[in-house]
mmCIF file of C-alpha atoms and ligand atoms in Angstrom:
data_model
loop_
_atom_site.group_PDB
_atom_site.id
_atom_site.type_symbol
_atom_site.label_atom_id
_atom_site.label_comp_id
_atom_site.label_asym_id
_atom_site.label_seq_id
_atom_site.Cartn_x
_atom_site.Cartn_y
_atom_site.Cartn_z
ATOM 1 C CA MET A 1 10.419 31.467 -32.925
ATOM 2 C CA GLU A 2 11.630 27.946 -33.675
ATOM 3 C CA SER A 3 9.593 25.212 -32.026
ATOM 4 C CA VAL A 4 11.086 22.106 -30.455
ATOM 5 C CA THR A 5 10.024 18.481 -30.071
ATOM 6 C CA GLY A 6 9.533 17.927 -26.414
ATOM 7 C CA PRO A 7 7.191 16.741 -23.728
ATOM 8 C CA LYS A 8 3.487 16.461 -24.521
ATOM 9 C CA ASP A 9 2.317 17.529 -21.084
ATOM 10 C CA VAL A 10 3.708 20.293 -18.905
ATOM 11 C CA ILE A 11 3.139 20.682 -15.182
ATOM 12 C CA TRP A 12 3.910 24.204 -14.025
ATOM 13 C CA ASP A 13 4.099 24.728 -10.279
ATOM 14 C CA ILE A 14 3.368 28.411 -10.666
ATOM 15 C CA THR A 15 4.165 29.309 -7.041
ATOM 16 C CA TYR A 16 5.537 27.619 -3.958
ATOM 17 C CA ALA A 17 3.357 29.812 -1.734
ATOM 18 C CA CYS A 18 0.460 27.996 -0.083
ATOM 19 C CA PRO A 19 -1.850 28.656 2.852
ATOM 20 C CA LEU A 20 -1.965 24.961 3.769
ATOM 21 C CA ARG A 21 0.705 22.756 5.355
ATOM 22 C CA CYS A 22 -0.113 19.246 4.148
ATOM 23 C CA PHE A 23 1.957 16.568 5.871
ATOM 24 C CA HIS A 24 2.696 14.891 2.523
ATOM 25 C CA CYS A 25 3.380 18.039 0.460
ATOM 26 C CA TYR A 26 5.475 16.990 -2.538
ATOM 27 C CA SER A 27 6.599 20.521 -3.354
ATOM 28 C CA GLU A 28 7.102 21.593 0.281
ATOM 29 C CA SER A 29 5.187 24.743 -0.582
ATOM 30 C CA GLY A 30 5.022 27.334 2.150
ATOM 31 C CA ARG A 31 8.270 25.906 3.493
ATOM 32 C CA ARG A 32 10.461 27.262 0.707
ATOM 33 C CA ALA A 33 10.743 30.566 -1.167
ATOM 34 C CA ALA A 34 7.695 31.109 -3.431
ATOM 35 C CA ARG A 35 9.943 31.955 -6.443
ATOM 36 C CA GLN A 36 6.834 33.377 -8.090
ATOM 37 C CA LEU A 37 7.299 35.563 -11.149
ATOM 38 C CA GLY A 38 5.662 38.963 -11.668
ATOM 39 C CA PRO A 39 3.122 39.529 -14.470
ATOM 40 C CA ASP A 40 5.738 40.138 -17.212
ATOM 41 C CA GLY A 41 7.811 37.144 -16.176
ATOM 42 C CA LEU A 42 4.726 34.937 -16.122
ATOM 43 C CA LEU A 43 3.855 35.841 -19.689
ATOM 44 C CA ARG A 44 7.451 35.389 -20.879
ATOM 45 C CA LEU A 45 7.557 31.959 -19.286
ATOM 46 C CA THR A 46 4.181 31.140 -20.852
ATOM 47 C CA GLU A 47 5.652 31.826 -24.296
ATOM 48 C CA ALA A 48 8.707 29.721 -23.431
ATOM 49 C CA VAL A 49 6.502 26.790 -22.357
ATOM 50 C CA LEU A 50 4.588 27.081 -25.630
ATOM 51 C CA ARG A 51 7.793 26.327 -27.538
ATOM 52 C CA PHE A 52 7.348 22.718 -26.398
ATOM 53 C CA GLN A 53 4.033 22.727 -28.309
ATOM 54 C CA PRO A 54 2.370 20.829 -25.452
ATOM 55 C CA ARG A 55 -1.072 19.330 -25.705
ATOM 56 C CA SER A 56 -1.799 20.192 -22.053
ATOM 57 C CA VAL A 57 -0.527 22.415 -19.273
ATOM 58 C CA THR A 58 -1.380 21.736 -15.658
ATOM 59 C CA ILE A 59 -1.130 24.788 -13.443
ATOM 60 C CA SER A 60 -0.372 23.645 -9.945
ATOM 61 C CA GLY A 61 1.712 24.745 -6.990
ATOM 62 C CA GLY A 62 1.624 25.746 -4.182
ATOM 63 C CA GLU A 63 -1.734 27.403 -4.491
ATOM 64 C CA PRO A 64 -2.091 28.798 -8.036
ATOM 65 C CA LEU A 65 -5.029 31.003 -7.140
ATOM 66 C CA LEU A 66 -2.694 33.137 -5.013
ATOM 67 C CA VAL A 67 -0.914 34.210 -8.209
ATOM 68 C CA LYS A 68 -1.977 37.493 -9.763
ATOM 69 C CA GLY A 69 -1.884 36.919 -13.482
ATOM 70 C CA VAL A 70 -2.739 33.206 -13.390
ATOM 71 C CA PHE A 71 -5.832 33.781 -15.542
ATOM 72 C CA GLU A 72 -3.874 35.794 -18.160
ATOM 73 C CA VAL A 73 -1.458 32.868 -18.352
ATOM 74 C CA ALA A 74 -4.350 30.442 -18.806
ATOM 75 C CA ARG A 75 -5.931 32.657 -21.468
ATOM 76 C CA ARG A 76 -2.704 32.687 -23.476
ATOM 77 C CA PHE A 77 -2.429 28.899 -23.330
ATOM 78 C CA GLY A 78 -6.060 28.708 -24.431
ATOM 79 C CA GLU A 79 -5.411 30.985 -27.423
ATOM 80 C CA ALA A 80 -2.609 28.604 -28.423
ATOM 81 C CA GLY A 81 -5.004 25.641 -28.321
ATOM 82 C CA VAL A 82 -3.446 24.008 -25.261
ATOM 83 C CA GLU A 83 -5.682 22.187 -22.805
ATOM 84 C CA ARG A 84 -5.516 23.912 -19.410
ATOM 85 C CA LEU A 85 -5.914 22.151 -16.077
ATOM 86 C CA LEU A 86 -6.038 23.878 -12.710
ATOM 87 C CA TYR A 87 -5.211 22.157 -9.410
ATOM 88 C CA THR A 88 -6.295 23.972 -6.255
ATOM 89 C CA SER A 89 -6.934 23.226 -2.601
ATOM 90 C CA GLY A 90 -9.908 25.585 -2.833
ATOM 91 C CA TRP A 91 -8.778 27.455 0.293
ATOM 92 C CA THR A 92 -8.932 30.898 -1.345
ATOM 93 C CA LEU A 93 -11.740 30.243 -3.806
ATOM 94 C CA ASP A 94 -14.641 32.686 -3.724
ATOM 95 C CA GLU A 95 -17.437 33.334 -6.199
ATOM 96 C CA THR A 96 -15.385 35.707 -8.365
ATOM 97 C CA LEU A 97 -12.388 33.384 -8.530
ATOM 98 C CA ALA A 98 -14.674 30.442 -9.307
ATOM 99 C CA GLN A 99 -16.144 32.300 -12.276
ATOM 100 C CA GLN A 100 -12.702 33.328 -13.525
ATOM 101 C CA ALA A 101 -11.390 29.799 -13.110
ATOM 102 C CA VAL A 102 -14.290 28.382 -15.092
ATOM 103 C CA ALA A 103 -13.853 31.006 -17.812
ATOM 104 C CA ASN A 104 -10.133 30.327 -18.269
ATOM 105 C CA PHE A 105 -9.526 26.631 -17.597
ATOM 106 C CA ASP A 106 -10.745 23.496 -19.360
ATOM 107 C CA ARG A 107 -10.673 21.301 -16.273
ATOM 108 C CA ILE A 108 -10.479 22.117 -12.577
ATOM 109 C CA CYS A 109 -9.477 19.793 -9.803
ATOM 110 C CA VAL A 110 -9.910 20.361 -6.079
ATOM 111 C CA SER A 111 -7.811 18.311 -3.679
ATOM 112 C CA LEU A 112 -9.602 16.551 -0.857
ATOM 113 C CA ASP A 113 -7.840 14.084 1.436
ATOM 114 C CA GLY A 114 -10.575 12.761 3.683
ATOM 115 C CA ALA A 115 -14.283 12.090 4.036
ATOM 116 C CA THR A 116 -14.397 13.912 7.364
ATOM 117 C CA ALA A 117 -13.033 17.223 8.589
ATOM 118 C CA ASP A 118 -10.884 15.680 11.311
ATOM 119 C CA VAL A 119 -8.976 13.416 8.914
ATOM 120 C CA HIS A 120 -8.705 15.922 6.053
ATOM 121 C CA ASP A 121 -7.697 18.845 8.291
ATOM 122 C CA ARG A 122 -5.042 16.801 10.093
ATOM 123 C CA ILE A 123 -3.507 15.761 6.769
ATOM 124 C CA ARG A 124 -3.769 19.267 5.340
ATOM 125 C CA GLY A 125 -2.363 20.944 8.428
ATOM 126 C CA ARG A 126 -5.034 23.583 8.725
ATOM 127 C CA ARG A 127 -8.336 23.516 10.526
ATOM 128 C CA GLY A 128 -11.243 24.486 8.276
ATOM 129 C CA SER A 129 -9.615 23.214 5.086
ATOM 130 C CA PHE A 130 -12.187 20.426 4.651
ATOM 131 C CA ASP A 131 -15.077 22.895 4.827
ATOM 132 C CA ARG A 132 -13.296 25.228 2.434
ATOM 133 C CA ALA A 133 -12.674 22.430 -0.078
ATOM 134 C CA LEU A 134 -16.359 21.467 -0.040
ATOM 135 C CA ASN A 135 -17.323 25.128 -0.321
ATOM 136 C CA ALA A 136 -14.996 25.443 -3.324
ATOM 137 C CA LEU A 137 -16.759 22.487 -4.942
ATOM 138 C CA ASP A 138 -20.123 24.147 -4.298
ATOM 139 C CA LEU A 139 -18.895 27.362 -5.934
ATOM 140 C CA LEU A 140 -17.469 25.495 -8.914
ATOM 141 C CA ASP A 141 -20.647 23.527 -9.304
ATOM 142 C CA ARG A 142 -22.628 26.752 -9.551
ATOM 143 C CA ALA A 143 -20.109 28.481 -11.822
ATOM 144 C CA ALA A 144 -19.284 25.523 -14.044
ATOM 145 C CA GLY A 145 -22.605 23.774 -14.337
ATOM 146 C CA ASP A 146 -22.222 21.166 -17.025
ATOM 147 C CA ARG A 147 -19.871 23.302 -19.130
ATOM 148 C CA VAL A 148 -16.490 22.907 -17.452
ATOM 149 C CA PRO A 149 -15.608 19.556 -15.907
ATOM 150 C CA TYR A 150 -14.522 19.761 -12.307
ATOM 151 C CA GLY A 151 -13.328 16.946 -10.125
ATOM 152 C CA VAL A 152 -11.664 15.839 -6.925
ATOM 153 C CA ASP A 153 -8.151 14.521 -6.482
ATOM 154 C CA PHE A 154 -7.637 12.444 -3.320
ATOM 155 C CA THR A 155 -4.121 11.574 -2.150
ATOM 156 C CA VAL A 156 -4.312 8.202 -0.435
ATOM 157 C CA VAL A 157 -2.216 7.542 2.677
ATOM 158 C CA ARG A 158 -2.716 5.077 5.524
ATOM 159 C CA SER A 159 -4.571 7.716 7.579
ATOM 160 C CA ASN A 160 -7.353 8.059 5.016
ATOM 161 C CA PHE A 161 -7.344 4.687 3.279
ATOM 162 C CA ASP A 162 -10.443 3.616 5.201
ATOM 163 C CA GLN A 163 -12.318 6.738 4.111
ATOM 164 C CA ILE A 164 -12.143 6.169 0.368
ATOM 165 C CA THR A 165 -15.598 4.620 0.050
ATOM 166 C CA ASP A 166 -17.143 7.242 2.338
ATOM 167 C CA ALA A 167 -15.593 9.983 0.202
ATOM 168 C CA CYS A 168 -17.257 8.521 -2.898
ATOM 169 C CA ALA A 169 -20.633 8.434 -1.159
ATOM 170 C CA LEU A 170 -20.284 11.967 0.197
ATOM 171 C CA LEU A 171 -19.064 13.580 -3.004
ATOM 172 C CA GLY A 172 -21.418 11.759 -5.341
ATOM 173 C CA ALA A 173 -24.455 12.683 -3.252
ATOM 174 C CA ARG A 174 -23.544 16.323 -2.704
ATOM 175 C CA PHE A 175 -22.179 17.153 -6.157
ATOM 176 C CA PRO A 176 -24.220 15.331 -8.794
ATOM 177 C CA ARG A 177 -22.413 17.176 -11.608
ATOM 178 C CA LEU A 178 -18.948 16.301 -10.329
ATOM 179 C CA ARG A 179 -17.129 14.753 -13.295
ATOM 180 C CA THR A 180 -14.262 12.801 -11.671
ATOM 181 C CA ILE A 181 -13.115 11.464 -8.317
ATOM 182 C CA PHE A 182 -9.553 10.263 -8.527
ATOM 183 C CA PHE A 183 -7.671 8.371 -5.821
ATOM 184 C CA GLY A 184 -3.889 8.292 -6.141
ATOM 185 C CA ALA A 185 -1.476 6.601 -3.752
ATOM 186 C CA ALA A 186 0.863 9.136 -2.156
ATOM 187 C CA VAL A 187 4.314 9.059 -3.727
ATOM 188 C CA PRO A 188 7.573 9.614 -1.847
ATOM 189 C CA SER A 189 8.328 13.130 -2.980
ATOM 190 C CA GLY A 190 9.178 16.153 -0.827
ATOM 191 C CA LEU A 191 7.828 15.720 2.693
ATOM 192 C CA ALA A 192 6.348 12.353 1.735
ATOM 193 C CA SER A 193 9.863 10.993 1.134
ATOM 194 C CA ARG A 194 10.898 11.322 4.800
ATOM 195 C CA ALA A 195 11.840 7.961 6.272
ATOM 196 C CA ASP A 196 9.395 8.207 9.186
ATOM 197 C CA PHE A 197 6.581 9.275 6.851
ATOM 198 C CA ALA A 198 7.308 6.418 4.449
ATOM 199 C CA GLU A 199 7.169 3.895 7.298
ATOM 200 C CA ARG A 200 3.914 5.236 8.732
ATOM 201 C CA GLU A 201 1.893 6.823 5.931
ATOM 202 C CA LEU A 202 2.876 5.541 2.486
ATOM 203 C CA LEU A 203 0.513 2.715 1.595
ATOM 204 C CA THR A 204 1.590 -0.802 2.436
ATOM 205 C CA GLU A 205 2.205 -2.999 -0.577
ATOM 206 C CA GLU A 206 -1.096 -4.742 0.167
ATOM 207 C CA GLN A 207 -3.017 -1.445 0.254
ATOM 208 C CA ARG A 208 -1.317 -0.299 -2.945
ATOM 209 C CA GLU A 209 -2.440 -3.462 -4.731
ATOM 210 C CA ARG A 210 -5.937 -3.193 -3.297
ATOM 211 C CA LEU A 211 -6.295 0.391 -4.472
ATOM 212 C CA VAL A 212 -6.034 -0.691 -8.110
ATOM 213 C CA ASP A 213 -7.831 -4.018 -7.756
ATOM 214 C CA PRO A 214 -10.718 -4.030 -10.298
ATOM 215 C CA ASP A 215 -13.179 -5.396 -7.729
ATOM 216 C CA PHE A 216 -12.252 -2.664 -5.256
ATOM 217 C CA VAL A 217 -12.666 0.008 -7.932
ATOM 218 C CA ALA A 218 -16.016 -1.475 -8.989
ATOM 219 C CA GLY A 219 -17.120 -1.229 -5.342
ATOM 220 C CA LEU A 220 -16.173 2.432 -5.272
ATOM 221 C CA ARG A 221 -18.178 3.069 -8.425
ATOM 222 C CA ALA A 222 -21.159 1.318 -6.917
ATOM 223 C CA ALA A 223 -20.844 3.478 -3.793
ATOM 224 C CA THR A 224 -20.866 6.714 -5.800
ATOM 225 C CA PRO A 225 -24.250 8.272 -6.555
ATOM 226 C CA GLY A 226 -24.413 10.572 -9.576
ATOM 227 C CA ALA A 227 -22.353 10.488 -12.729
ATOM 228 C CA ALA A 228 -18.819 11.017 -11.426
ATOM 229 C CA ARG A 229 -16.195 8.787 -13.007
ATOM 230 C CA VAL A 230 -14.175 7.096 -10.251
ATOM 231 C CA GLY A 231 -10.564 6.109 -10.868
ATOM 232 C CA THR A 232 -7.551 4.970 -8.895
ATOM 233 C CA THR A 233 -3.815 4.772 -9.476
ATOM 234 C CA ASP A 234 -0.868 3.402 -7.545
ATOM 235 C CA ASN A 235 1.216 6.172 -9.142
ATOM 236 C CA ARG A 236 4.047 3.738 -9.837
ATOM 237 C CA VAL A 237 4.647 5.466 -13.156
ATOM 238 C CA LEU A 238 5.956 8.497 -11.274
ATOM 239 C CA GLN A 239 8.853 6.493 -9.893
ATOM 240 C CA MET A 240 10.432 6.612 -13.369
ATOM 241 C CA HIS A 241 11.991 3.217 -12.796
ATOM 242 C CA PRO A 242 14.845 2.725 -15.307
ATOM 243 C CA GLU A 243 13.162 -0.369 -16.725
ATOM 244 C CA ARG A 244 9.986 1.562 -17.421
ATOM 245 C CA VAL A 245 11.388 4.801 -18.811
ATOM 246 C CA ARG A 246 13.914 4.058 -21.479
ATOM 247 C CA SER A 247 13.084 6.921 -23.830
ATOM 248 C CA ALA A 248 11.374 10.301 -23.840
ATOM 249 C CA ALA A 249 8.242 8.678 -25.258
ATOM 250 C CA ASP A 250 7.862 6.614 -22.056
ATOM 251 C CA PHE A 251 7.371 9.696 -19.876
ATOM 252 C CA PRO A 252 6.420 12.694 -22.029
ATOM 253 C CA VAL A 253 5.899 15.000 -19.057
ATOM 254 C CA VAL A 254 8.018 17.871 -17.821
ATOM 255 C CA GLN A 255 7.705 19.741 -14.546
ATOM 256 C CA VAL A 256 8.493 23.444 -14.449
ATOM 257 C CA GLU A 257 9.239 25.263 -11.197
ATOM 258 C CA PRO A 258 7.684 28.703 -10.537
ATOM 259 C CA ASP A 259 10.580 30.705 -11.999
ATOM 260 C CA GLY A 260 11.075 28.580 -15.108
ATOM 261 C CA ALA A 261 13.652 26.106 -13.785
ATOM 262 C CA VAL A 262 12.947 22.654 -15.223
ATOM 263 C CA ARG A 263 13.165 19.467 -13.191
ATOM 264 C CA ALA A 264 14.970 16.533 -14.757
ATOM 265 C CA MET A 265 12.438 14.170 -13.165
ATOM 266 C CA SER A 266 9.023 15.296 -11.985
ATOM 267 C CA ILE A 267 8.907 14.159 -8.399
ATOM 268 C CA TYR A 268 12.615 14.500 -7.623
ATOM 269 C CA GLU A 269 14.736 17.563 -6.915
ATOM 270 C CA GLY A 270 17.319 18.602 -9.457
ATOM 271 C CA THR A 271 16.933 20.990 -12.371
ATOM 272 C CA VAL A 272 18.544 20.976 -15.812
ATOM 273 C CA GLY A 273 18.116 24.569 -16.957
ATOM 274 C CA ASN A 274 15.639 27.425 -17.055
ATOM 275 C CA LEU A 275 13.144 28.056 -19.849
ATOM 276 C CA LEU A 276 13.622 31.819 -19.517
ATOM 277 C CA THR A 277 17.301 31.604 -20.396
ATOM 278 C CA ASP A 278 18.011 28.241 -22.021
ATOM 279 C CA ASP A 279 17.007 26.541 -25.228
ATOM 280 C CA PRO A 280 13.981 24.314 -24.413
ATOM 281 C CA ASP A 281 15.190 21.556 -26.713
ATOM 282 C CA GLN A 282 18.497 21.319 -24.872
ATOM 283 C CA VAL A 283 16.786 21.481 -21.497
ATOM 284 C CA TRP A 284 14.527 18.571 -22.447
ATOM 285 C CA ARG A 285 17.475 16.548 -23.763
ATOM 286 C CA ARG A 286 19.370 17.113 -20.513
ATOM 287 C CA ALA A 287 16.286 15.967 -18.591
ATOM 288 C CA VAL A 288 16.002 12.755 -20.575
ATOM 289 C CA ASP A 289 19.752 12.126 -20.161
ATOM 290 C CA ARG A 290 19.339 12.388 -16.381
ATOM 291 C CA TRP A 291 16.892 9.490 -16.391
ATOM 292 C CA ARG A 292 19.777 7.272 -17.520
ATOM 293 C CA ASP A 293 22.380 8.787 -15.204
ATOM 294 C CA PRO A 294 24.256 5.921 -13.482
ATOM 295 C CA PHE A 295 23.465 7.375 -10.037
ATOM 296 C CA VAL A 296 19.725 7.490 -10.833
ATOM 297 C CA VAL A 297 19.743 3.979 -12.278
ATOM 298 C CA ALA A 298 21.620 2.629 -9.236
ATOM 299 C CA ALA A 299 19.226 4.387 -6.823
ATOM 300 C CA LEU A 300 15.932 3.497 -8.521
ATOM 301 C CA GLY A 301 16.784 0.112 -10.050
ATOM 302 C CA PRO A 302 16.550 -1.932 -6.825
ATOM 303 C CA ALA A 303 13.656 0.140 -5.346
ATOM 304 C CA HIS A 304 10.504 -1.973 -5.417
ATOM 305 C CA THR A 305 8.626 -1.281 -2.186
ATOM 306 C CA ALA A 306 7.358 2.188 -1.224
ATOM 307 C CA VAL A 307 9.911 2.420 1.582
ATOM 308 C CA GLN A 308 12.759 1.551 -0.808
ATOM 309 C CA TRP A 309 11.422 4.066 -3.311
ATOM 310 C CA ALA A 310 11.409 6.765 -0.592
ATOM 311 C CA GLU A 311 15.025 5.999 0.249
ATOM 312 C CA ALA A 312 15.971 6.270 -3.424
ATOM 313 C CA ALA A 313 14.114 9.601 -3.668
ATOM 314 C CA ARG A 314 16.054 11.001 -0.708
ATOM 315 C CA ARG A 315 19.347 9.951 -2.306
ATOM 316 C CA ILE A 316 18.426 11.530 -5.652
ATOM 317 C CA ASP A 317 17.247 14.755 -3.974
ATOM 318 C CA LEU A 318 20.497 15.109 -2.021
ATOM 319 C CA ARG A 319 22.623 14.257 -5.053
ATOM 320 C CA PHE A 320 20.942 16.548 -7.586
ATOM 321 C CA GLY A 321 19.165 19.194 -5.466
ATOM 322 C CA SER A 322 20.563 22.704 -5.028
ATOM 323 C CA ASP A 323 22.264 23.951 -1.858
ATOM 324 C CA ASP A 324 18.900 25.493 -0.901
ATOM 325 C CA ASP A 325 17.188 22.138 -1.423
ATOM 326 C CA ARG A 326 19.750 20.364 0.767
ATOM 327 C CA ALA A 327 19.387 23.005 3.497
ATOM 328 C CA ARG A 328 15.585 22.632 3.393
ATOM 329 C CA ILE A 329 15.821 18.848 3.484
ATOM 330 C CA ALA A 330 18.027 19.116 6.594
ATOM 331 C CA ARG A 331 15.322 21.270 8.249
ATOM 332 C CA ARG A 332 12.404 18.966 7.422
ATOM 333 C CA PRO A 333 10.253 18.412 10.497
ATOM 334 C CA ALA A 334 9.821 14.898 11.852
ATOM 335 C CA HIS A 335 6.488 13.357 10.886
ATOM 336 C CA ARG A 336 4.100 13.526 13.855
HETATM 337 S S1 LIG B 1 -2.261 22.297 -0.803
HETATM 338 FE FE1 LIG B 1 -0.777 21.302 -2.164
HETATM 339 S S2 LIG B 1 0.928 22.735 -2.311
HETATM 340 FE FE2 LIG B 1 -0.300 23.359 -0.527
HETATM 341 S S3 LIG B 1 0.716 22.342 1.227
HETATM 342 FE FE3 LIG B 1 -0.945 20.980 0.462
HETATM 343 S S4 LIG B 1 0.040 19.592 -0.967
HETATM 344 FE FE4 LIG B 1 1.429 21.328 -0.651
#
């Protein structure tokens, strides 16, 4: 099969099913149809993704560990020499799944959004999710040892900003083999793009600057026992501001929905084809064309603050989303 020049990194949201109900969920998983493929469809889509010749594939969701066949998919990517990353909340992880995850992925990341159960569980919408995330890290630590790097991804909002340092201290002390702790400012995508959420939970401009301030990051490193590498990002790159993304080389990432539909722009609704039916090269070209669409440029160009960015995201989602997307957006709950 002919290969195509395309994105270097693929993010595949392999299901929109999820046992959690995070208040910032970018994919609105659990609130939309799972659109999960069966075993044959998963393997066909795996082959279609490989036509991009990616250097890495991130399997995310939803909760990927709910998907029967996720490890066969990972094995196939591994055979093709593609680096495989798994993102999980850890809710369903048990000893068997931990061993399978370690055997089939090159890096594993557990999401944790607080240093205490009350903060994490409120953000994640399910009591017990903090304990389950820590339990998942314990299981991965035992299964992975020093062989497979595992880390923590922390989505930073106003509700947990003050817990960042405590999270470093907690995680570094309890998991000495933890490889990474990564703090990323929440971006206005999905539920996090709601106007009331943007006003109350997206970081203020001051917090966003502080998060990436070298002195602040050095303080976090100093507060982290063990060997974990601590990093932060304001996630501005995900905005895909027209001045920053002028060509495909500026954002060599593509996001694939569970059934193979491809988003034009990672964090925004709107697809440009399906890898199971369309030529990947054309799909990628349509995606890159969308970045320069006059509507997108007009929406994102003047968006500088987080609140402005959220407003632009809502406009893009309504303009390019499907009828189902628009119906879901109309049903979004108010942020409490
Ligand atoms: S765990 Fe991830 S996919 Fe599930 S609700 Fe939370 S943010 Fe969404």
